[in-house]
Each structure stands twice: as C-alpha cells, then as structure tokens.
Coordinates of C-alpha atoms in Angstrom, one line a residue:
Chain A
M1 CA -31.1 19.9 -14.4
L2 CA -29.2 22.7 -12.7
D3 CA -25.5 22.2 -12.6
T4 CA -24.9 21.6 -9.0
A5 CA -21.3 20.2 -9.2
S6 CA -19.9 23.1 -7.1
R7 CA -21.8 22.0 -4.0
F8 CA -20.5 18.4 -4.2
S9 CA -16.9 19.3 -3.6
D10 CA -14.8 22.5 -3.0
L11 CA -11.8 21.2 -4.9
P12 CA -10.4 23.5 -7.6
A13 CA -11.0 22.5 -11.3
A14 CA -7.3 21.8 -11.6
P15 CA -5.0 18.8 -11.5
G16 CA -4.5 16.8 -8.3
V17 CA -2.5 13.7 -7.4
G18 CA -2.9 10.8 -5.1
Y19 CA -0.4 11.6 -2.4
K20 CA 2.4 9.2 -1.6
A21 CA 4.6 9.8 1.5
Q22 CA 7.8 9.4 -0.5
H23 CA 6.9 12.5 -2.5
F24 CA 6.6 14.8 0.5
D25 CA 9.8 16.8 0.0
A26 CA 9.5 16.9 -3.8
I27 CA 5.9 18.0 -3.9
C28 CA 6.5 20.7 -1.4
K29 CA 9.5 22.0 -3.4
D30 CA 8.0 21.7 -6.9
A31 CA 4.2 21.0 -7.1
G32 CA 4.1 21.9 -10.8
P33 CA 0.4 22.3 -11.8
V34 CA -0.8 20.3 -8.8
A35 CA -3.3 22.3 -6.8
W36 CA -4.8 19.6 -4.6
I37 CA -3.9 16.2 -3.2
E38 CA -6.0 13.1 -2.3
V39 CA -5.2 10.7 0.5
H40 CA -6.8 7.5 1.6
A41 CA -8.7 8.2 4.8
E42 CA -7.7 5.0 6.6
N43 CA -4.0 5.8 6.4
Y44 CA -4.5 8.9 8.5
M45 CA -6.5 7.4 11.4
G46 CA -3.6 6.7 13.6
A47 CA -3.0 8.7 16.8
G48 CA 0.0 10.7 15.6
G49 CA 3.5 10.4 14.0
R50 CA 4.7 11.3 10.6
P51 CA 1.4 10.5 8.6
L52 CA -0.6 13.1 10.5
A53 CA 2.2 15.6 10.6
Q54 CA 2.6 15.4 6.8
L55 CA -1.1 15.7 6.3
R56 CA -1.3 18.8 8.5
A57 CA 1.6 20.4 6.6
L58 CA 0.2 19.5 3.2
S59 CA -3.3 20.8 4.1
E60 CA -1.8 24.2 4.6
R61 CA -0.4 24.2 1.0
F62 CA -2.9 22.2 -1.0
A63 CA -6.7 21.7 -1.1
L64 CA -7.4 18.3 0.3
S65 CA -9.5 15.4 -0.8
I66 CA -10.2 12.6 1.7
H67 CA -10.9 9.4 -0.2
G68 CA -12.2 6.5 1.9
V69 CA -11.5 2.9 1.0
G70 CA -12.8 1.1 4.1
L71 CA -16.4 2.2 4.7
S72 CA -18.0 -0.7 2.8
I73 CA -20.9 1.4 1.8
G74 CA -22.3 -1.4 -0.3
G75 CA -22.1 -3.9 2.5
E76 CA -25.2 -6.0 3.4
E77 CA -24.7 -5.2 7.1
P78 CA -25.0 -1.8 8.9
L79 CA -22.1 0.6 8.5
D80 CA -19.4 0.3 11.2
P81 CA -20.2 3.1 13.7
D82 CA -16.6 3.1 14.9
H83 CA -15.4 3.7 11.4
L84 CA -17.9 6.5 10.9
A85 CA -16.7 8.1 14.1
R86 CA -13.1 7.9 12.9
L87 CA -14.1 9.5 9.6
Q88 CA -15.9 12.3 11.4
H89 CA -12.8 13.0 13.5
L90 CA -10.5 13.0 10.5
L91 CA -12.7 15.3 8.5
K92 CA -13.2 17.6 11.5
W93 CA -9.5 18.3 11.9
S94 CA -8.3 18.1 8.3
Q95 CA -11.3 20.1 6.8
P96 CA -11.0 18.6 3.3
A97 CA -12.5 20.2 0.2
S98 CA -14.0 16.8 -0.7
F99 CA -14.9 13.5 0.9
S100 CA -15.4 10.4 -1.4
E101 CA -16.0 6.7 -1.1
H102 CA -16.7 3.8 -3.4
L103 CA -19.7 1.9 -4.8
A104 CA -18.4 -1.3 -3.4
W105 CA -18.2 -3.5 -0.3
S106 CA -15.2 -4.7 1.7
T107 CA -16.4 -5.8 5.1
H108 CA -18.4 -8.9 5.9
G109 CA -19.1 -10.0 9.5
A110 CA -16.1 -8.7 11.4
E111 CA -13.8 -9.2 8.5
F112 CA -12.3 -6.5 6.3
L113 CA -11.2 -8.0 2.9
N114 CA -9.0 -5.0 1.8
D115 CA -10.5 -4.9 -1.7
L116 CA -13.4 -3.1 -3.4
L117 CA -15.8 -5.9 -4.1
P118 CA -18.6 -5.7 -6.6
L119 CA -22.4 -5.2 -6.2
P120 CA -25.3 -6.4 -8.1
Y121 CA -27.4 -3.5 -9.4
T122 CA -30.8 -4.4 -8.0
N123 CA -33.6 -2.5 -6.3
D124 CA -32.4 -4.1 -3.0
T125 CA -28.9 -2.9 -3.5
L126 CA -30.1 0.6 -4.5
S127 CA -32.2 1.1 -1.3
R128 CA -29.4 -0.3 0.9
V129 CA -26.7 1.9 -0.6
A130 CA -29.0 5.0 -0.6
N131 CA -29.7 4.4 3.1
H132 CA -26.0 4.1 3.8
I133 CA -25.2 7.3 1.9
D134 CA -27.9 9.1 3.8
E135 CA -26.4 7.9 7.0
V136 CA -22.9 9.0 6.0
Q137 CA -24.0 12.4 4.9
E138 CA -26.1 12.9 8.0
R139 CA -23.3 11.9 10.2
L140 CA -20.6 13.9 8.5
Q141 CA -22.9 16.8 7.7
R142 CA -21.6 17.2 4.2
P143 CA -22.3 15.7 0.8
M144 CA -20.1 12.8 -0.3
L145 CA -18.9 11.7 -3.7
L146 CA -19.5 8.1 -4.7
E147 CA -17.0 6.5 -7.2
N148 CA -17.9 4.2 -10.0
P149 CA -16.1 0.8 -9.7
S150 CA -13.9 -1.0 -12.1
S151 CA -15.7 -4.3 -13.0
Y152 CA -14.2 -7.6 -13.8
L153 CA -17.5 -9.5 -14.0
A154 CA -21.3 -8.8 -13.9
F155 CA -24.1 -10.2 -11.8
A156 CA -26.9 -12.1 -13.6
E157 CA -29.3 -10.6 -11.0
S158 CA -28.6 -7.0 -12.0
T159 CA -31.7 -5.1 -13.3
W160 CA -30.1 -1.6 -13.5
S161 CA -27.4 -0.3 -15.7
E162 CA -24.5 1.2 -13.7
T163 CA -25.1 4.7 -15.0
D164 CA -28.8 4.6 -14.2
F165 CA -28.0 3.1 -10.8
L166 CA -25.6 5.9 -10.0
A167 CA -28.0 8.6 -11.3
E168 CA -30.8 7.2 -9.1
L169 CA -28.5 7.3 -6.0
V170 CA -27.8 10.9 -6.8
R171 CA -31.5 11.6 -7.1
R172 CA -32.4 9.8 -3.9
T173 CA -29.5 11.0 -1.6
G174 CA -28.2 14.2 -3.1
C175 CA -24.7 12.8 -3.1
G176 CA -22.2 13.7 -5.8
L177 CA -20.2 11.4 -8.0
L178 CA -16.5 10.7 -8.5
L179 CA -16.2 9.7 -12.1
D180 CA -13.1 7.4 -12.6
V181 CA -12.5 7.5 -16.3
N182 CA -9.9 4.7 -16.1
N183 CA -12.5 2.5 -14.3
V184 CA -15.0 3.3 -17.1
F185 CA -12.4 2.2 -19.7
I186 CA -11.6 -1.0 -17.7
S187 CA -15.3 -1.9 -17.1
A188 CA -16.3 -1.2 -20.7
T189 CA -13.4 -3.4 -22.0
N190 CA -14.0 -6.2 -19.5
L191 CA -17.7 -6.4 -20.1
G192 CA -17.8 -5.7 -23.8
L193 CA -19.6 -2.3 -23.5
S194 CA -18.9 1.1 -25.1
A195 CA -17.0 3.5 -22.8
Q196 CA -18.3 6.4 -24.8
A197 CA -21.9 5.3 -24.5
Y198 CA -21.3 4.9 -20.7
L199 CA -20.0 8.4 -20.4
D200 CA -22.8 9.8 -22.6
A201 CA -25.3 8.2 -20.1
F202 CA -23.3 9.3 -17.0
P203 CA -25.0 12.0 -14.9
L204 CA -22.2 14.5 -15.4
H205 CA -24.0 17.3 -13.5
A206 CA -23.3 15.5 -10.3
V207 CA -19.6 14.9 -10.9
G208 CA -17.5 16.7 -8.3
E209 CA -14.2 15.0 -9.2
I210 CA -12.6 12.9 -11.9
H211 CA -10.0 10.2 -11.6
V212 CA -7.5 9.0 -14.2
G213 CA -4.9 6.2 -13.6
G214 CA -3.1 3.3 -15.2
H215 CA -4.1 -0.3 -15.5
D216 CA -2.7 -3.7 -16.3
A217 CA -3.9 -6.1 -19.1
Q218 CA -4.6 -9.8 -18.8
T219 CA -7.0 -12.2 -20.6
D220 CA -9.9 -14.2 -19.4
D221 CA -10.6 -18.0 -19.9
H222 CA -11.9 -17.2 -23.4
G223 CA -8.9 -15.1 -24.4
A224 CA -10.9 -11.9 -24.1
P225 CA -9.1 -8.9 -22.6
L226 CA -9.3 -8.5 -18.8
L227 CA -8.0 -5.2 -17.6
I228 CA -6.9 -4.8 -14.0
D229 CA -7.2 -1.5 -12.1
S230 CA -3.6 -1.6 -10.7
H231 CA -2.8 2.2 -10.6
G232 CA 0.8 1.2 -11.4
K233 CA 1.4 2.6 -14.9
P234 CA 1.0 5.9 -16.8
V235 CA -2.5 6.7 -18.0
I236 CA -2.9 5.4 -21.5
D237 CA -4.0 7.6 -24.5
P238 CA -7.5 6.2 -24.9
V239 CA -8.2 7.1 -21.2
W240 CA -6.9 10.6 -21.8
A241 CA -9.2 10.8 -24.8
L242 CA -12.2 9.8 -22.6
L243 CA -11.2 12.5 -20.2
D244 CA -11.2 15.1 -23.0
R245 CA -14.7 13.9 -24.0
V246 CA -16.0 14.2 -20.4
L247 CA -14.5 17.7 -20.0
A248 CA -15.8 18.9 -23.3
R249 CA -19.3 17.8 -22.3
G250 CA -19.3 18.6 -18.6
G251 CA -16.8 21.5 -18.4
P252 CA -13.7 21.8 -16.2
R253 CA -13.6 19.6 -13.1
P254 CA -11.0 18.6 -10.5
V255 CA -8.9 15.9 -12.2
L256 CA -6.8 13.5 -10.1
V257 CA -4.0 11.2 -11.3
E258 CA -3.8 8.0 -9.3
W259 CA -0.6 6.0 -9.0
D260 CA -0.5 3.6 -6.1
T261 CA 1.8 0.7 -7.0
D262 CA 5.3 0.8 -8.4
V263 CA 5.1 4.5 -7.5
P264 CA 7.6 6.4 -9.7
D265 CA 9.7 9.5 -8.9
W266 CA 7.8 12.7 -8.4
S267 CA 8.8 14.0 -11.8
V268 CA 6.9 11.2 -13.6
L269 CA 3.8 11.8 -11.6
R270 CA 4.1 15.5 -12.0
A271 CA 4.3 15.0 -15.8
E272 CA 1.0 13.1 -15.7
A273 CA -0.5 16.0 -13.7
E274 CA 0.8 18.4 -16.5
R275 CA -1.0 16.3 -19.0
A276 CA -4.2 16.7 -17.0
A277 CA -3.5 20.4 -16.9
T278 CA -3.3 20.5 -20.7
A279 CA -6.6 18.6 -20.9
L280 CA -8.2 21.1 -18.6
A281 CA -6.8 24.1 -20.5
L282 CA -8.7 23.0 -23.6
V283 CA -12.0 23.6 -21.8
T284 CA -11.2 26.5 -19.5
Chain B
M1 CA -30.0 -16.2 -8.9
T2 CA -28.5 -14.0 -6.2
V3 CA -25.0 -14.0 -4.9
S4 CA -24.9 -13.1 -1.2
Q5 CA -21.8 -11.3 0.2
A6 CA -21.3 -14.3 2.5
R7 CA -21.1 -16.6 -0.5
F8 CA -18.8 -14.2 -2.3
R9 CA -16.5 -13.8 0.7
E10 CA -16.3 -17.6 1.2
A11 CA -15.3 -18.1 -2.5
V12 CA -12.7 -15.2 -2.3
L13 CA -10.9 -16.7 0.6
D14 CA -11.0 -20.4 -0.5
P15 CA -9.1 -20.9 -3.7
A16 CA -10.6 -24.4 -4.0
A17 CA -14.2 -23.1 -3.8
A18 CA -16.3 -22.9 -7.0
V19 CA -17.0 -19.5 -8.5
P20 CA -20.5 -18.6 -7.3
P21 CA -23.0 -19.2 -10.1
G22 CA -24.7 -15.9 -11.0
L23 CA -21.4 -14.2 -11.8
Q24 CA -20.8 -13.8 -15.5
D25 CA -18.8 -12.0 -18.2
G26 CA -20.3 -9.5 -20.6
Q27 CA -21.7 -12.3 -22.8
R28 CA -23.5 -13.9 -19.9
A29 CA -21.0 -16.8 -19.8
P30 CA -19.8 -17.9 -16.4
A31 CA -17.3 -15.5 -14.9
G32 CA -14.5 -18.2 -14.7
N33 CA -11.1 -16.8 -14.0
R34 CA -12.5 -13.2 -13.8
F35 CA -13.4 -14.1 -10.2
S36 CA -9.7 -14.7 -9.6
V37 CA -9.0 -11.0 -9.9
Y38 CA -10.8 -10.5 -6.6
R39 CA -9.2 -13.6 -5.0
N40 CA -5.8 -12.3 -6.1
N41 CA -6.5 -8.7 -5.0
V42 CA -7.5 -9.8 -1.5
I43 CA -4.7 -12.3 -0.9
V44 CA -1.9 -10.3 -2.6
S45 CA -2.9 -7.0 -0.9
L46 CA -3.0 -8.6 2.5
T47 CA 0.2 -10.4 1.9
E48 CA 1.9 -7.2 0.9
A49 CA 0.4 -5.4 4.0
L50 CA 1.9 -8.2 6.2
Q51 CA 5.3 -8.0 4.5
T52 CA 5.4 -4.2 5.0
A53 CA 4.3 -4.6 8.6
F54 CA 6.7 -7.4 9.5
P55 CA 10.0 -6.6 7.7
L56 CA 12.2 -8.4 10.1
V57 CA 10.1 -11.6 10.0
A58 CA 9.9 -11.3 6.2
K59 CA 13.7 -11.0 6.0
L60 CA 14.3 -14.0 8.3
V61 CA 11.8 -16.2 6.6
G62 CA 12.6 -15.2 3.1
G63 CA 10.5 -14.0 0.1
D64 CA 8.7 -17.1 -1.2
R65 CA 8.4 -18.8 2.2
F66 CA 7.0 -15.6 3.6
S67 CA 4.4 -15.4 0.9
R68 CA 3.3 -19.0 1.6
L69 CA 3.2 -18.3 5.3
A70 CA 1.2 -15.1 4.7
A71 CA -1.3 -16.9 2.4
V72 CA -2.1 -19.2 5.4
Y73 CA -2.3 -16.4 7.9
V74 CA -4.4 -14.0 5.8
R75 CA -7.0 -16.7 5.1
E76 CA -7.2 -17.8 8.8
H77 CA -7.0 -14.2 10.2
P78 CA -8.4 -11.6 7.8
P79 CA -8.3 -8.1 9.1
K80 CA -10.8 -7.2 11.7
S81 CA -10.7 -3.5 10.9
P82 CA -10.3 -1.3 7.7
L83 CA -7.3 0.2 9.4
M84 CA -4.5 -1.8 7.9
M85 CA -2.0 -0.1 10.2
H86 CA -3.4 -2.4 12.9
Y87 CA -3.3 -5.6 10.8
G88 CA -1.3 -8.5 12.2
V89 CA -1.8 -8.0 16.0
D90 CA -2.2 -11.8 16.4
F91 CA 0.6 -12.7 13.9
P92 CA 3.2 -13.3 16.7
A93 CA 0.8 -15.7 18.4
F94 CA 0.0 -17.4 15.1
L95 CA 3.7 -17.9 14.5
E96 CA 4.1 -19.6 17.9
G97 CA 1.6 -22.3 16.7
F98 CA 2.8 -22.5 13.1
A99 CA 4.4 -26.0 12.9
P100 CA 6.6 -25.5 9.8
L101 CA 8.5 -22.6 11.5
Q102 CA 8.7 -24.0 15.0
H103 CA 12.4 -24.5 14.6
I104 CA 12.9 -20.7 14.5
G105 CA 12.1 -20.2 18.2
Y106 CA 12.9 -16.5 18.1
L107 CA 10.6 -15.7 15.2
P108 CA 7.5 -14.8 17.3
D109 CA 9.5 -12.3 19.3
C110 CA 10.9 -10.8 16.1
A111 CA 7.3 -10.4 15.0
R112 CA 6.5 -8.7 18.3
L113 CA 9.4 -6.3 17.7
D114 CA 8.1 -5.5 14.2
L115 CA 4.6 -5.0 15.6
L116 CA 5.7 -2.7 18.4
I117 CA 7.9 -0.6 16.0
R118 CA 4.8 -0.1 13.8
Q119 CA 2.6 0.8 16.8
S120 CA 5.3 3.3 17.9
Y121 CA 5.3 4.8 14.4
H122 CA 1.5 5.6 14.6
A123 CA 1.4 6.5 18.3
A124 CA 0.5 10.0 19.5
D125 CA 3.0 12.8 19.5
A126 CA 4.4 14.1 22.8
P127 CA 7.2 16.6 23.6
P128 CA 10.1 14.9 25.3
V129 CA 11.0 16.0 28.8
P130 CA 14.0 18.4 28.7
A131 CA 17.1 17.2 30.4
E132 CA 17.1 20.3 32.7
R133 CA 13.9 19.1 34.2
L134 CA 16.1 16.5 36.0
Q135 CA 18.5 19.1 37.3
C136 CA 17.1 19.4 40.7
A137 CA 18.0 18.4 44.3
P138 CA 18.3 14.6 44.9
E139 CA 15.3 14.7 47.3
D140 CA 13.2 16.3 44.6
L141 CA 14.4 13.9 42.0
V142 CA 13.2 10.8 43.9
T143 CA 9.7 12.1 44.2
L144 CA 9.5 13.2 40.5
R145 CA 7.0 11.4 38.3
L146 CA 7.7 11.2 34.6
S147 CA 5.6 9.4 31.9
L148 CA 6.6 7.2 29.0
A149 CA 6.0 8.8 25.7
P150 CA 3.0 7.3 23.9
A151 CA 5.4 5.9 21.3
V152 CA 7.4 3.9 23.8
R153 CA 7.1 0.1 23.8
I154 CA 9.0 -2.5 25.9
L155 CA 9.8 -6.0 24.8
R156 CA 11.4 -8.4 27.2
S157 CA 12.5 -11.5 25.3
P158 CA 14.4 -14.7 26.2
W159 CA 16.0 -14.3 22.8
P160 CA 18.7 -11.8 21.6
V161 CA 16.0 -9.9 19.6
H162 CA 18.0 -6.7 19.5
D163 CA 21.1 -8.4 18.2
I164 CA 18.9 -10.2 15.6
W165 CA 17.3 -7.0 14.5
R166 CA 20.8 -5.3 14.2
M167 CA 22.2 -8.1 12.2
N168 CA 19.3 -7.9 9.7
T169 CA 19.2 -4.2 9.4
Q170 CA 22.7 -2.9 9.8
E171 CA 25.7 -3.8 7.7
G172 CA 28.6 -5.3 9.6
A173 CA 26.6 -5.8 12.8
P174 CA 28.0 -8.6 15.0
K175 CA 26.4 -12.0 15.3
P176 CA 23.7 -12.3 17.9
R177 CA 25.0 -13.4 21.4
P178 CA 23.1 -16.3 23.1
V179 CA 21.5 -14.0 25.7
A180 CA 18.0 -12.8 26.7
Q181 CA 17.5 -9.2 25.7
D182 CA 15.1 -6.4 26.8
V183 CA 14.4 -3.8 24.2
M184 CA 12.8 -0.3 24.3
I185 CA 11.2 1.0 21.2
A186 CA 11.1 4.8 21.2
R187 CA 10.5 7.5 18.6
P188 CA 12.7 10.6 18.7
G189 CA 10.9 12.6 16.0
F190 CA 9.0 10.4 13.6
D191 CA 11.2 7.3 13.2
P192 CA 10.9 4.6 15.8
A193 CA 13.9 2.4 16.6
P194 CA 14.7 -0.3 19.2
W195 CA 17.3 0.3 21.9
L196 CA 18.9 -2.5 23.9
L197 CA 18.1 -1.9 27.6
P198 CA 20.7 -2.6 30.3
P199 CA 19.6 -5.1 33.0
G200 CA 16.8 -3.7 35.1
G201 CA 16.0 -1.0 32.5
A202 CA 12.7 -2.6 31.4
C203 CA 11.6 -2.8 35.1
W204 CA 12.5 0.8 35.7
L205 CA 10.7 2.0 32.6
D206 CA 7.7 -0.1 33.3
C207 CA 7.4 1.5 36.8
L208 CA 7.5 5.0 35.3
G209 CA 4.8 3.9 32.9
R210 CA 2.7 2.8 35.8
G211 CA 3.0 6.3 37.4
L212 CA 5.6 5.5 40.1
T213 CA 8.1 8.1 41.1
L214 CA 11.8 8.0 40.0
G215 CA 12.7 6.9 43.5
E216 CA 10.2 4.0 43.6
A217 CA 11.2 2.9 40.1
H218 CA 14.8 2.9 41.1
E219 CA 14.1 0.8 44.2
A220 CA 12.1 -1.7 42.1
A221 CA 14.8 -1.9 39.5
L222 CA 17.5 -2.5 42.2
A223 CA 15.3 -5.2 43.7
E224 CA 15.2 -7.0 40.3
T225 CA 18.8 -6.2 39.3
A226 CA 21.3 -5.6 42.1
D227 CA 23.8 -3.8 39.9
F228 CA 21.1 -1.7 38.1
D229 CA 22.8 1.3 36.4
L230 CA 20.3 4.2 36.7
A231 CA 22.6 6.6 34.8
A232 CA 22.8 4.4 31.8
V233 CA 19.1 3.8 31.3
L234 CA 18.2 7.4 32.2
T235 CA 20.7 8.7 29.6
L236 CA 19.2 6.3 27.0
A237 CA 15.6 7.3 27.8
L238 CA 16.4 11.0 27.6
Q239 CA 18.4 10.7 24.4
S240 CA 15.6 8.7 22.7
G241 CA 12.8 11.0 23.7
A242 CA 11.2 8.2 25.7
L243 CA 10.2 10.4 28.7
T244 CA 7.5 13.0 28.9
D245 CA 6.5 15.3 31.7
P246 CA 3.0 14.4 32.8
T247 CA 2.5 18.0 34.1
T248 CA 3.1 19.4 30.6
K249 CA 0.0 19.7 28.5
D250 CA 0.6 19.2 24.8
G251 CA -1.1 22.0 22.8

C-alpha cells in the first residue's frame, strides 16, 4: 500500500514532548531537539487566561499536536455534540499539525469517568467506532489519528486482534494511527503477547505519530506482571528498543515523549527528547 | 458473554461490585485485580482533580480525610463533562449536607472560594479600564457605565472566608476575626486572588455587573451601607483590574 503517513499529520519527523505548564519558560529558552509539542485538548477549552495565552505563544514557536482525552470515541452512545463543537473551535484557532484521540471510552450517560476505558474488539465495536471516526473527521474536516490503548485485561467476546481491528478502522475511515510503543509494551506484557509480533502486524503505513513514555510495574492475583501506564518515569530501554524497530521498518516519524505524573525538571524531559532524536538520527 | 459499558461503569464506581464476567487475563482466567486498575485510575484521578481544584478545603480537611471525603463525592457526583476544569461545581452544596464535616460550618464557603478562584483563572481575558478613564467631571462620572471583567467573582459569606484563606496561604497571617466577609476575586494578569471588600463594596460591584451607572451603584451601596467608602472600593477595583470599559472592544 502507498505510504500515506504524510497526510495523516503535518508534524515534523522529529522529537516532541507532552507540554506541561511548569516548563513554559524553560522550553521557550532551551527547547533542545524538541520541534513540536502536544497538549491535551480538554485543558485548553476554557474561555481565556494563562492556558490559552501559553498555547498561543507556543504555537508560534512549535508545531502543535492536539491530543483529545475526552471524546469517548468508543462510547456506546452518540458522540457529545457540545464536545465536538469545542474541539472544532480549538482546532480552528490553534491550527494544529495533528489531532488525535484514543481507542477507548470514558463517557457513559451524562458521566465522564476521566479514564480511558477498554473496548471489546467485535464487529459491533468496529462499526460503532468507525461511524464515530467518520463523524469526527467530517465535522473537523481533517483526518484524525487514533491511539492504541494500554490493556490491563481482555474481553472474552473479542473476535479481532487489536492490530487487525486498527487496520480495519484505517481502511474503513481513512483515519491515521498514533502508535504508542509504551502501550504496546504494556499490553503485550499484561496479556502475555509478543510486542515484536504486535509491531510487525501493525499497519505502520498509517502511523502519523509515535508515543513513548514511562510506566509502573505491579503484579496481578496470580503473581504475573501487571504494568500500569502512569507516564511518571523515564522510558525504559526495552521500549526504546521497540521504537528503534518501528523506525527501522517504517522510517522516521514524529516521536513524542509523554511525562504526565511526577513531572520532572525540564532538563530531564529534554534529555528524553534527545534520546528520541538519537533514535530518529539512526533512520534519517 | 458481552460486557456492556453500563455494567463496566457500575463495577468501576462500586468497589464492592463483582468484576464483570467476560473480562479476563491473557490466559483466559478471570480478570481479578486487573479490573482494579480501572477502579483505581477513575477514583484516584478524580480525587486528585478535586484536590487540585479545592486547595483551601484540602488544607483545612487534611490529606487522608480529604481523600476519604473525595472518594464519597466522586462516586456520588462523577463529572458531567470531559472538561475537568469545571469539575466540582456542586462540591460546596455537597459539603453542606455532608454529616461528618458539619462541625466545620465555614467549609462550604471555603469550597465556594476555591471554585470561584478556579473559574476566574479560566475566564475570558479583558483589558482593564485605565485609571484616566475616571478622570472626568463629576457629572460625567455618575453617568459612566463600567463592566466587571469576566474574571471577577463576588462571594458574600457569613464567615471570615478571606481571613481563613489568608491564614492558610500566607505565612504569619493573623487569626481569622469572628466577622462576616465579602470577597472579590479578580485576576490582574493571569493569577486570580481574593480581595477583602469594604462594607457595601459587594453591592456596588454587583450593581456595576448588572449594567448600572457609577452613580446608581453608589446610591445602592449607600442605601445598604451608610458609611460606604467609594474611594476605597474604587481603588481596589482599579488596582486589581476588576473593571473593564464596555465601550472598548477587545481585539
């Protein structure tokens, strides 16, 4: 299939970071190899104040990725038209190089549960999610990227593998994918699968952005490892190795370092971005 | 065996509920404590959101007790919107009815103060009215209409909320006095803060917010507070950027 990655996002094939407000001064003074930043859409949907002022200033210096965490694209119910309108407004004024969301649900009834909850991979889920992606892309008049989840459990009812499910969504909707390599490592460990086999089966031609991040380790009831997607630590070596594998097979892509809890000083996050730059240099 | 989102949601919010059958690990064994990851993510993330949103309440109630309080609140009142900046609008009212903390009578108004400060933080920007706009003949001044900046909020409390806020945020602040206090939250630049209003000040600001002239607002404030000090509240409002000129259009 033709490599169409460039049309999924306009982000540069360079390191980016998940933006944290406390890094504003430092990142403006010394961005290091960081060429783009990613923000959570919902944090910039207020009427004004510092968040919007910072985003306006940053968008003049950096390419911007708007990453939604609240659309509930896997929800059983219709998408929230108010939230779609807010997204449309944010994307209109901030003109990001990329918009992405998650293969997950978070809203049920009128309640937002503030977590990315898992989906069974069935034909029903597939049609529903595809319809929702169609609706989003139609409304926003741009392709979106859909991110693979980190899984802590599986559904007995699933009839699709996650990679086939994502590939079919790409085929049906023309959306791109956000490949979170840390999520792949977490899901593979948690479900006893091979991360390398997952990546080999992943439709890399549709990947418009890659995520790496840190995670925590626990154990389940049987003493098996249970990794938690906490984004509160450095990226571990096996995840960097998976990134190398993806880049070697798929070529350079925008690579984002996520760090959302126990956020360190800018220099620590910048060093992670430098490591991503090194990985990209190997394939550029 | 299908697991509906309604069933999943119910089990996430109820720690005593059984893990829905149909959820499993990689070996097709029941998911067991793997489901707790979602329970934990939901409750902990909402508790942290509440803690960030209500720093004064969190300080007054204390860490562990606040977490227990939050665990009750987030299960009874999950967010109604994916905009976490708005979460907790009904937290003050919830505290009013929360029996274990009834003895802290001022707590709901402290929650209101936290909430209004956060609303102010995210409110629309507006250029403050320049002081020279008020340098006009007295007869022009009384007919002048000024607006409150979108980031201005007023809290009228039977409790010394401003004193309580100071004591918990500023080192060496005096102990709260046993008085009712009116507070104005304003946002010069990007950082909102509460200011203690002199008597009648809340009434005067409220009149401006309703579109009355300076003269009409002054009369209303005097009717409420005979010794209303216009100069004091006007200075405060100008210094804190609380007033905007309704005839100025912001870019």
